Coordinates of C-alpha atoms and ligand atoms in Angstrom, one line a residue:
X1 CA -16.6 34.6 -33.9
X2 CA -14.0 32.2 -34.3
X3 CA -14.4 28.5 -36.0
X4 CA -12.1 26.2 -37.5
X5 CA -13.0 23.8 -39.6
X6 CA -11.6 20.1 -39.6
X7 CA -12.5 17.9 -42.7
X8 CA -10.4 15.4 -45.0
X9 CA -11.3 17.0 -48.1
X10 CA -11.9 20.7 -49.1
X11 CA -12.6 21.6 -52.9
X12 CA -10.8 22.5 -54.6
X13 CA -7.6 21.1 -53.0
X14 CA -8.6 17.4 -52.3
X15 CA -12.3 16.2 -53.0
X16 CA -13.9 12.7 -53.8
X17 CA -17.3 13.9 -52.7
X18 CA -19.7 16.5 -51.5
X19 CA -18.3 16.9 -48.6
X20 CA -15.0 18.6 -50.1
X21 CA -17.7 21.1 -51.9
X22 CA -19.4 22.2 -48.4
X23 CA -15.7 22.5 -46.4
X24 CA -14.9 24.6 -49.7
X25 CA -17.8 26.5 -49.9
X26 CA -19.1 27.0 -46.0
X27 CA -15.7 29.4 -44.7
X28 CA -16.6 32.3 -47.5
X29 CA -20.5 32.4 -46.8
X30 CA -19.8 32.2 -43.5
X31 CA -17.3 35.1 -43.5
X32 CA -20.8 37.4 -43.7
X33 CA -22.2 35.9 -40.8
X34 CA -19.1 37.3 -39.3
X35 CA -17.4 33.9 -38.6
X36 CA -13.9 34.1 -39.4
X37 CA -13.0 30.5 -40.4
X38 CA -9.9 28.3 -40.8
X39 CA -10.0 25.2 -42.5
X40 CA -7.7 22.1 -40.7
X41 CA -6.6 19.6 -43.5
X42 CA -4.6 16.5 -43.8
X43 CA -1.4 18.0 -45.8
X44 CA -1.8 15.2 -48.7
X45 CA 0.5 15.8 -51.4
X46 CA -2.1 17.9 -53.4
X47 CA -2.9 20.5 -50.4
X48 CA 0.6 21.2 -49.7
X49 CA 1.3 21.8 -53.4
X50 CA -1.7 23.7 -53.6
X51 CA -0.4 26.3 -50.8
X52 CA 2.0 28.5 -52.2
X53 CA 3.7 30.2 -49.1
X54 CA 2.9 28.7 -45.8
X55 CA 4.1 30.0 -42.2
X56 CA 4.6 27.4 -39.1
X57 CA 2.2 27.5 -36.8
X58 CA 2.6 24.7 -34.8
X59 CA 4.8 21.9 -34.0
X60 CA 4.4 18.6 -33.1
X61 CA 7.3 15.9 -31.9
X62 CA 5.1 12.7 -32.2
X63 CA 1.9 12.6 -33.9
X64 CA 1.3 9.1 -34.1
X65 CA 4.6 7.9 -35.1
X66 CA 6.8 10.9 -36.4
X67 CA 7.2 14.2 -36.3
X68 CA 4.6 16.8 -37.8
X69 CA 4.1 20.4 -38.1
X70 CA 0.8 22.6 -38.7
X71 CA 1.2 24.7 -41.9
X72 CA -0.6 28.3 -42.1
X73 CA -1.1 29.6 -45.6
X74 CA -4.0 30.9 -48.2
X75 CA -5.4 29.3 -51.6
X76 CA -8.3 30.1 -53.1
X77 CA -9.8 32.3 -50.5
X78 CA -9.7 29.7 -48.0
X79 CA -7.1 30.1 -44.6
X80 CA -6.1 26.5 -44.9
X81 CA -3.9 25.1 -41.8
X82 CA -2.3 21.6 -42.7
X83 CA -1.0 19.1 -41.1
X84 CA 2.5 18.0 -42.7
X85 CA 3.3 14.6 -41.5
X86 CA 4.5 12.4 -44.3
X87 CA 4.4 9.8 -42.2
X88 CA 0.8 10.1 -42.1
X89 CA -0.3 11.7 -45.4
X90 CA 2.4 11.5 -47.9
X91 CA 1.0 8.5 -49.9
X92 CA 0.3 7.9 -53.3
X93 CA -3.4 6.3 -54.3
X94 CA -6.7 6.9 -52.9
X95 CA -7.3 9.0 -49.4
X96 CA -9.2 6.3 -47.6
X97 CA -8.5 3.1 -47.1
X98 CA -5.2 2.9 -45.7
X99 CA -3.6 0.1 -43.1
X100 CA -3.3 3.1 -40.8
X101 CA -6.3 5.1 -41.4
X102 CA -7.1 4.8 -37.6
X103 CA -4.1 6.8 -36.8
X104 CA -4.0 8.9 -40.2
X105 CA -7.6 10.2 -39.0
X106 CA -7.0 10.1 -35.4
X107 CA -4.0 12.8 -36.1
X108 CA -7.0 15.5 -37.5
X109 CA -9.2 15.4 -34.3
X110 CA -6.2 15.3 -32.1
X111 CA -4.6 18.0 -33.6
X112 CA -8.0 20.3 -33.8
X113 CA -7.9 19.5 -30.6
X114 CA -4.8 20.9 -29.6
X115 CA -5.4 24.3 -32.2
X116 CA -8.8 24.5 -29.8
X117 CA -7.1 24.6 -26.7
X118 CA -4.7 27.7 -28.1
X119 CA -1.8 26.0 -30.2
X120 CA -1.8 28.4 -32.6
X121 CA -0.8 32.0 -31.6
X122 CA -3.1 34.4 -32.7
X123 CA -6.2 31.8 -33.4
X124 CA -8.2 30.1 -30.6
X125 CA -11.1 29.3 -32.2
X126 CA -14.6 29.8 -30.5
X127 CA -16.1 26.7 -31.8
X128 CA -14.4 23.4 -33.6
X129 CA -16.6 22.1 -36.5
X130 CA -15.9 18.4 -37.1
X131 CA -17.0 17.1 -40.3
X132 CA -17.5 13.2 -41.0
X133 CA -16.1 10.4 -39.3
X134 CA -12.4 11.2 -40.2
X135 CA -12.6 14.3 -37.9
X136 CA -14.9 12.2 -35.0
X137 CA -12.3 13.0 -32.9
X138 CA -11.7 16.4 -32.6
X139 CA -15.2 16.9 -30.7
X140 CA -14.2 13.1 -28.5
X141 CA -10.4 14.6 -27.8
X142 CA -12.0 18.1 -26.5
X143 CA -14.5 16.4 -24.4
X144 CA -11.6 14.2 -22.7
X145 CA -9.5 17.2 -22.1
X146 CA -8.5 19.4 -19.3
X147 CA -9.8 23.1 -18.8
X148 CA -11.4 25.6 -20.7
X149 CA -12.3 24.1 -24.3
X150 CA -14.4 25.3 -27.2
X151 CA -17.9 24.5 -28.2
X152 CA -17.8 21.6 -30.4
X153 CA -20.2 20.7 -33.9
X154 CA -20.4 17.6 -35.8
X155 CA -21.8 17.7 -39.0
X156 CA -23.1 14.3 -40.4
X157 CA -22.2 14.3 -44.4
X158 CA -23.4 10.5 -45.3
X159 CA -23.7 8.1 -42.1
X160 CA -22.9 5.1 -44.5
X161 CA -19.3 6.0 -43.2
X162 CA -18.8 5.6 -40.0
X163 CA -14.7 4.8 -39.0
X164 CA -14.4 1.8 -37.2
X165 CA -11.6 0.6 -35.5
X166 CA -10.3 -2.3 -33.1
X167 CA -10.7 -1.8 -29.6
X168 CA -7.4 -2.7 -29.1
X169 CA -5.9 1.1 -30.6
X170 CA -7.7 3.0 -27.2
X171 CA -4.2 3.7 -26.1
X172 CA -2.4 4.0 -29.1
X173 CA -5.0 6.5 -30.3
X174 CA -4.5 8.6 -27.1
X175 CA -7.9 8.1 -25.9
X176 CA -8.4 8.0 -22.2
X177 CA -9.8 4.0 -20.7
X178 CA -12.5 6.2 -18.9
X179 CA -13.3 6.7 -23.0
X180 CA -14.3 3.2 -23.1
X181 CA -17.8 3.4 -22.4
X182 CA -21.2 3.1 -24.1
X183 CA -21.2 7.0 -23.4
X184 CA -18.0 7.4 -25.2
X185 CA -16.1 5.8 -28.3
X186 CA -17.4 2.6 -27.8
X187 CA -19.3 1.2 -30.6
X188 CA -20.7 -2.6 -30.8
X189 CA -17.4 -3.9 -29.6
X190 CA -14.7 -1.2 -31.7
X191 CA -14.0 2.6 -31.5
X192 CA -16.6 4.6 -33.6
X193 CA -14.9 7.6 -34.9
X194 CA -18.4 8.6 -36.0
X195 CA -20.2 7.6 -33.2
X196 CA -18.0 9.2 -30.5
X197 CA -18.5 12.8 -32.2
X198 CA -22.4 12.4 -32.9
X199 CA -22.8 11.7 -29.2
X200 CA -20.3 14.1 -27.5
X201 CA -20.1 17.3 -29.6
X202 CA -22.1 20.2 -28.1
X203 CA -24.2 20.1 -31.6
X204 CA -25.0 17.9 -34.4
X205 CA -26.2 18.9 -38.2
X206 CA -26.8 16.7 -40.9
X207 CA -27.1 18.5 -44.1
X208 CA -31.1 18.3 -45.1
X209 CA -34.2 18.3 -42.7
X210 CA -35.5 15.1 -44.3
X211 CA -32.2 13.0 -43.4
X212 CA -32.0 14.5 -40.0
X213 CA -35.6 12.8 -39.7
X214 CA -34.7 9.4 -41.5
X215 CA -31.2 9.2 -39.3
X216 CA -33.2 9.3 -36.1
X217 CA -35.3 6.0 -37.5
X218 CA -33.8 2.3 -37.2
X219 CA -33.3 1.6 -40.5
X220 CA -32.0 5.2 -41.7
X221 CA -30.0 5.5 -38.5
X222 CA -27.5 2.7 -39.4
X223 CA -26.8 1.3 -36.2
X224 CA -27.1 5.1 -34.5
X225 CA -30.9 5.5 -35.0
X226 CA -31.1 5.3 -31.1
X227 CA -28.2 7.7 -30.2
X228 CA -29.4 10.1 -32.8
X229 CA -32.6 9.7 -31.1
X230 CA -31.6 11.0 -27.9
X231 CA -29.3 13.8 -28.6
X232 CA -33.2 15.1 -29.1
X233 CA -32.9 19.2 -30.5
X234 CA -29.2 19.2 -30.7
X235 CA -29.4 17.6 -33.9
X236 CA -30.6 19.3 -36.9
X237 CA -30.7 19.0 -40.5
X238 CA -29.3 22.4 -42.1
X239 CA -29.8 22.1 -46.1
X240 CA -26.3 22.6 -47.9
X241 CA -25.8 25.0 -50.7
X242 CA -23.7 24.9 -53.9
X243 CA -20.8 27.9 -54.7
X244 CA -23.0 29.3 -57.5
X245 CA -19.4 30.9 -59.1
X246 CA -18.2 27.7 -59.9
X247 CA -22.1 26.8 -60.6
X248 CA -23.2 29.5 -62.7
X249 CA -24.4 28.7 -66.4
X250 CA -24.2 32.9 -67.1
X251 CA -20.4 32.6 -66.7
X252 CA -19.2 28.2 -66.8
X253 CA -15.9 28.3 -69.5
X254 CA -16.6 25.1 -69.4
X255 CA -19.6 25.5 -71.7
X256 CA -20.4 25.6 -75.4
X257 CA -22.5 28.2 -75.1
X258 CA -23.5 30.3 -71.4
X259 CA -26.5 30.9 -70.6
X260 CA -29.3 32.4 -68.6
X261 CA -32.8 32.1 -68.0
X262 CA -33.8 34.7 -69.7
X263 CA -32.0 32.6 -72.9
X264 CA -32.5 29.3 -72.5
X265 CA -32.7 28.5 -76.1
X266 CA -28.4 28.6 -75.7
X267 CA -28.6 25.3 -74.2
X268 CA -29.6 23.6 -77.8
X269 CA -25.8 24.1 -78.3
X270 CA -24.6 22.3 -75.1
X271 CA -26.5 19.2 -76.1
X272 CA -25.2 19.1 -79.4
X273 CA -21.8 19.3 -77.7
X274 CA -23.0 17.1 -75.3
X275 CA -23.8 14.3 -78.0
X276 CA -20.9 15.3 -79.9
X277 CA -18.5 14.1 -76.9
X278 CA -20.3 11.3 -75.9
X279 CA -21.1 9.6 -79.2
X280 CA -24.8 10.1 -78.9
X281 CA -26.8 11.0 -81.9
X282 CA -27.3 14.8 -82.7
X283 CA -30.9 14.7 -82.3
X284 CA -31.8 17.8 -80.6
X285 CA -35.6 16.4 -79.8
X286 CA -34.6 13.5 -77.9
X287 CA -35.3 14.2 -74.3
X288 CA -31.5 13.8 -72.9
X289 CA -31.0 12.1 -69.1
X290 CA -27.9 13.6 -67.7
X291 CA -26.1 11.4 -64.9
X292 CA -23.0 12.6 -62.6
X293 CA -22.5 10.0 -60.1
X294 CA -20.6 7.7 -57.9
X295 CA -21.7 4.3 -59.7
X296 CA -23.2 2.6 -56.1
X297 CA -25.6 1.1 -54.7
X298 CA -26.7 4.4 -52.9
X299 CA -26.7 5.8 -55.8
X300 CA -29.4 3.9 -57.3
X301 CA -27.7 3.4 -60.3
X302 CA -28.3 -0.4 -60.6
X303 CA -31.9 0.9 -61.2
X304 CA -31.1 2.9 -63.9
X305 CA -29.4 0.7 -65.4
X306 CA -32.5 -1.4 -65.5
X307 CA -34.5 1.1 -66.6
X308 CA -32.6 2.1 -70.1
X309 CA -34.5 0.0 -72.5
X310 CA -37.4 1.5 -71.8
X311 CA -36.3 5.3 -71.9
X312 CA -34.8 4.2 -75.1
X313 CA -37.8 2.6 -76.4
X314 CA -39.3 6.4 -75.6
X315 CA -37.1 8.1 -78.0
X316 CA -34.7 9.1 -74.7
X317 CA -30.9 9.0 -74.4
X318 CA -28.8 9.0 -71.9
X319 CA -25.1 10.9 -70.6
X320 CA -23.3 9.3 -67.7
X321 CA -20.5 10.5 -66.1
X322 CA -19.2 7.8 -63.2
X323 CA -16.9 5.8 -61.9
X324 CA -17.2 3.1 -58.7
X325 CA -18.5 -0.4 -58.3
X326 CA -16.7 -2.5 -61.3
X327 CA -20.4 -4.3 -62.0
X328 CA -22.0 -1.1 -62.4
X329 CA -19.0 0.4 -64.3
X330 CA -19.2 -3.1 -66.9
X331 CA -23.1 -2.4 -66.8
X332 CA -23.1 0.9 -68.4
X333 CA -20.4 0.0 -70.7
X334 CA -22.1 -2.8 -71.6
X335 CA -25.2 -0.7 -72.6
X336 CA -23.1 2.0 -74.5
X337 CA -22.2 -1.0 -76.6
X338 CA -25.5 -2.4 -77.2
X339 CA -28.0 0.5 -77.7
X340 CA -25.0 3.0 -79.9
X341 CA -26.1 6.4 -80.2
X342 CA -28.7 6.5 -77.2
X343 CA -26.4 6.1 -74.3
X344 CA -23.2 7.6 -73.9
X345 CA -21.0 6.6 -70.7
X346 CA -17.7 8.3 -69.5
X347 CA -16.2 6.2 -66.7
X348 CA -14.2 8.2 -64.3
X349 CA -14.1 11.6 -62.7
X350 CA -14.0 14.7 -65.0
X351 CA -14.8 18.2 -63.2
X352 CA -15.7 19.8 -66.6
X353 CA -17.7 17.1 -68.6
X354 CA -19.8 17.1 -65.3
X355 CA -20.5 21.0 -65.9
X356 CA -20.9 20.1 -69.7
X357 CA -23.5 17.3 -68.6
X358 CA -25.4 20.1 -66.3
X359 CA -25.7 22.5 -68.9
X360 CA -26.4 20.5 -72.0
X361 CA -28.7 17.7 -70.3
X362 CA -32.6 18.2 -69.9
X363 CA -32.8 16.1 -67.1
X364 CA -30.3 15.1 -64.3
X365 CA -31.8 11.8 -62.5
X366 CA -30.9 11.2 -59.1
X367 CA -32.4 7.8 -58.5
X368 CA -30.4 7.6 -55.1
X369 CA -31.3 5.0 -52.1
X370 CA -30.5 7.2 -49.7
X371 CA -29.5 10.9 -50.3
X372 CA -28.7 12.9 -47.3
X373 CA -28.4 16.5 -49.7
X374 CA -27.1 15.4 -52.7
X375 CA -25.5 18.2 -54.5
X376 CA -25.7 17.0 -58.4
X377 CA -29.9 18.1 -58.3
X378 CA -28.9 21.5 -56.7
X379 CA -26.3 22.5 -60.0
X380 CA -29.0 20.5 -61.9
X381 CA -31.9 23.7 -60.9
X382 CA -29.1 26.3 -61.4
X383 CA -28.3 25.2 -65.0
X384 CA -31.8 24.4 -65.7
X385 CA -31.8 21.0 -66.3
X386 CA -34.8 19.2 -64.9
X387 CA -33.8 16.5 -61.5
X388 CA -36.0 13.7 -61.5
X389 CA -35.0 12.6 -58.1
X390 CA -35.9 9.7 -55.9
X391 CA -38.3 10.8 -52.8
X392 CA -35.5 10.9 -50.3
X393 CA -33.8 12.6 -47.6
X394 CA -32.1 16.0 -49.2
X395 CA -33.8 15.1 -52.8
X396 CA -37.0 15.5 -51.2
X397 CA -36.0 19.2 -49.3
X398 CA -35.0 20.3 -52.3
X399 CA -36.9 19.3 -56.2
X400 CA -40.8 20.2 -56.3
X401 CA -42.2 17.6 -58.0
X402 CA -44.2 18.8 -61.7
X403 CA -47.7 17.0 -60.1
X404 CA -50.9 18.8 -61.6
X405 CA -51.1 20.9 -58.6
X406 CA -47.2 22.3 -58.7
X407 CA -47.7 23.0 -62.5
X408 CA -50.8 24.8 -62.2
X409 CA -49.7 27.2 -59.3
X410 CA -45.8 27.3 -61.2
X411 CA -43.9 26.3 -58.8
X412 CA -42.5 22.7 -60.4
X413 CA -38.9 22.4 -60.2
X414 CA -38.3 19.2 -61.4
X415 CA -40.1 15.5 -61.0
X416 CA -39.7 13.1 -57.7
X417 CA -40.8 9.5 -57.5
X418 CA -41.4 7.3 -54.5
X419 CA -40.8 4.2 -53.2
X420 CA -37.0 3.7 -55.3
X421 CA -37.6 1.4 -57.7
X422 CA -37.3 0.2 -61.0
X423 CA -41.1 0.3 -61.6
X424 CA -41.5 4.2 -60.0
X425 CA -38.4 5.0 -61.9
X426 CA -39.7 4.2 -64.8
X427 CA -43.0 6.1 -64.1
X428 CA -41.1 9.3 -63.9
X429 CA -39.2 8.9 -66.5
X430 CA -42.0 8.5 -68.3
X431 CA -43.9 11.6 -67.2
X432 CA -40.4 13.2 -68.0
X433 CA -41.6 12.1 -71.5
X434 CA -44.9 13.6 -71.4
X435 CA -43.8 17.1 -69.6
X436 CA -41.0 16.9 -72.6
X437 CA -44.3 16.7 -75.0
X438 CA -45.2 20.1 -74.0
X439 CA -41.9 22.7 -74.2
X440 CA -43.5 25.4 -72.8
X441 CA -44.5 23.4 -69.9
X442 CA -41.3 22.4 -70.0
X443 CA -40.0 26.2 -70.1
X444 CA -41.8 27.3 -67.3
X445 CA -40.2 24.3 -64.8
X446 CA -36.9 25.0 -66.2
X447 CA -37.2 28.9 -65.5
X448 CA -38.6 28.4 -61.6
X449 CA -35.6 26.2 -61.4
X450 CA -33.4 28.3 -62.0
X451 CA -34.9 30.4 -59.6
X452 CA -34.3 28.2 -56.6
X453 CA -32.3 29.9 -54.2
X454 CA -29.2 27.0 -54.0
X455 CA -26.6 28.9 -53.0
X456 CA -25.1 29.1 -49.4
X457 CA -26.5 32.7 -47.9
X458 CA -29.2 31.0 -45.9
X459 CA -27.4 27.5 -44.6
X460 CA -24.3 29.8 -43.5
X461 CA -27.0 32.1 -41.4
X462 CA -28.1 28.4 -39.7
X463 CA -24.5 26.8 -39.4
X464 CA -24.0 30.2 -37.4
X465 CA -27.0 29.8 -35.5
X466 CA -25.7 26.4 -34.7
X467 CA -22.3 27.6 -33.8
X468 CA -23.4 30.4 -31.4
X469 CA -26.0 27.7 -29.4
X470 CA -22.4 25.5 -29.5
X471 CA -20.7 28.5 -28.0
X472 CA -23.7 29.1 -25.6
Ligands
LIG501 P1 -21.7 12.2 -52.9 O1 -20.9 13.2 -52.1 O2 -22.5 11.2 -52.1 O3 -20.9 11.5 -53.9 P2 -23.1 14.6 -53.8 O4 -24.2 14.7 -54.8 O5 -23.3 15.2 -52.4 O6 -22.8 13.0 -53.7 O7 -21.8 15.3 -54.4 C1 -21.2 14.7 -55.5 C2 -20.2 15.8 -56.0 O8 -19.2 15.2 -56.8 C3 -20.9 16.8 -57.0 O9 -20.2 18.0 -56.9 C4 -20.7 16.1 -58.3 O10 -20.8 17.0 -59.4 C5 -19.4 15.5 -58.2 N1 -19.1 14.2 -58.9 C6 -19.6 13.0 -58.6 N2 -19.1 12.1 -59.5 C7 -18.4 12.8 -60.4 C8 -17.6 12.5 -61.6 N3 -17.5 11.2 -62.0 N4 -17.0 13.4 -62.2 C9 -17.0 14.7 -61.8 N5 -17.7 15.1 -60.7 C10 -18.4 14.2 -60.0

């Protein structure tokens, strides 16, 4: 089987998210379902350095406003085809948020769509997987068009983001007026990139079991709790994975000292590097909460915020790696300043302090609002650091909370908390504290964490599932 992929980002060309890690990771685990993939980018300036010999596949005389062509070439084991258009995607800054972003993401769908109806010799895919709202179109585009057409997937990363545009770009956007419709790309008065793909794609996934539930509710659906709703058994919540190469404690150069966990003592040298870097104190008994996130409200990390003094108070400290909201980002700063020695923050994005936090952390807390995988808890069980996770959507698929129960029949993987809050965040933290109190307890979670099969061997064998019923 054929399938090409169409997503904004794909690690490690372009990422700002999880959803660069799945484009990244899916194509090679799904090569041994026997899906050949090939990956449809925007050609930002970083993919199309990143390609070292391309080929033309394709051209295109007007894609929204000047001239384009589709770029074939190989990086990193991945068949990436991009889409050079300057006009488009030759731009300094961040990837989203652009004047034109209507017509920046419009360009992906339309030109999946045109590769699914056999613009590139020598690949027609069998099925076009649309990821996120920036590649809502490709599935929308198909659906419009003439003749014989691929089966079409849209995969549902975070449903916060949704692309929304004025009603006013139908045309301009090349979408048909019989596209207009409640039963199209019409959404609450604008064109729902989003919308438009959930509801005409042949399938829908979401990447946990628990999100795919919460999505089809009111309040989890974001405004598409009904549509989800009704799309009934096409949609369905396929857990991601993590590329447990780039994961793998055994093997990370980006380590003090590597690890397995058959020798978990090894980690005692990552914290010390750990503390070393951040400015914490070199105590190797304080129970040390790791953090790698985007500082948001999803995120939860107002809450932990909140919740410092009293881990501190508890002899804790705490590692944060994050950028986002400037309140939150002045929050943790803040903190650093105050209580020297127990927090250390680093605000901004750094690939291999976030490895160094994984491996030299004994806890990484998740405290998100909504999670619909979450990928931080997932390297968190590989490198045997324990998540303490908020009770929700992917977090909840995936940590086995230390009760009395799980430790007794040894299959604790980490510590969950429910409802997310201050109050039950500080509960867990707390029996953090207590499992801390015990290290062989504390041993025995660590070692049927790292036993939790994260990697992407059993989503790939669903995404291919999905595909062939796509197909069908
Ligand atoms: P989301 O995609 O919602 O931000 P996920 O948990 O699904 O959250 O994926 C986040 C990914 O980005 C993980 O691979 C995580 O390690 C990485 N990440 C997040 N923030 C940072 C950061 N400041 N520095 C390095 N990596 C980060």
């Amino acid at each position: 089987m054929k399938a090409l992929s169409v997503a904004s980002e794909i690690y490690p060309l372009v990422k700002t998210g999880g959803l660069a890690d799945v484009a990244g990771a899916l194509p090679g685990a799904l090569a041994t379902e026997g899906v050949t993939v090939h990956s449809l980018v925007p050609g930002y300036p970083a993919v199309l350095d990143a390609l070292p010999s391309v080929e033309e596949a394709a051209r295109f005389a007007d894609l929204f406003g000047g001239p384009a062509r589709l770029l074939a070439g190989q990086a990193f084991g991945l068949n990436v085809l991009a889409i050079e258009a300057p006009h488009l995607y030759a731009r300094a800054g961040a990837l989203y948020g652009h004047a034109d972003d209507a017509h920046r993401f419009a360009a992906l769908g339309w030109v999946a769509a045109e590769i699914g109806r056999g613009a590139v010799a020598g690949f027609v895919p069998d099925v076009v997987h649309a990821h996120d709202w920036q590649a809502g179109l490709a599935p929308t585009y198909l659906h419009y068009g003439d003749g014989r057409r691929p089966g079409t997937v849209m995969t549902v990363h975070n449903l916060a983001f949704q692309g929304q545009f004025p009603a006013h770009l139908l045309g301009p956007l090349r979408l048909p007026a019989a596209a207009w419709a409640i039963e199209g790309v019409e959404y609450y008065g604008a064109i729902g990139f989003l919308k438009a793909g959930l509801l005409l794609a042949d399938r829908v996934t979401t990447v946990s079991p628990t999100y795919a539930d919460e999505i089809r509710t009111d309040p989890g659906g974001m405004g598409l709790g009904g549509l989800l709703r009704a799309r009934g058994n096409a949609l369905r919540g396929i857990l991601n994975g993590i590329d447990t190469q780039v994961w793998d404690p055994a093997t990370d150069a980006n380590l003090a000292a590597r690890y397995d966990a058959s020798g978990l003592q090894s980690r005692a040298a990552n914290k010390t590097a750990l503390q070393a870097q951040l400015g914490l104190e070199p105590d190797p008994e304080a129970l040390l909460v790791g953090v790698v996130t985007r500082l948001t409200w999803q995120k939860g990390a107002d809450l932990l915020a909140e919740a410092l003094p009293g881990l501190f108070a508890a002899g804790g400290q705490v590692a944060l790696l994050g950028s986002g909201e400037p309140a939150l980002e002045m929050a943790f700063a803040a903190a650093a300043a105050t209580h020297t020695g127990r927090v250390g923050v680093r605000i901004g994005y750094d690939e291999e302090l976030a490895h160094l936090i994984q491996g030299g952390a004994d806890v990484i807390a998740v405290p998100s609002r909504f999670e619909p995988c979450g990928l931080t808890q997932l390297c968190a069980l590989r490198y045997g650091a324990l998540p303490l996770v908020a009770r929700v959507g992917g977090l909840a698929d995936t940590v086995i909370d230390a009760n009395e129960m799980a430790l007794a029949a040894g299959v604790a993987t980490g510590l969950q908390f429910a409802p997310v809050t201050r109050e039950a965040l500080e509960v867990a933290l707390g029996r953090a504290m207590r499992l801390w109190g015990d290290q062989a307890a504390w041993r025995q979670v660590q070692r049927n964490a790292m036993a939790a099969d994260v990697g992407w061997t059993r989503p790939a064998k669903h995404y291919a599932e999905v595909y062939r019923a796509a197909v069908g």
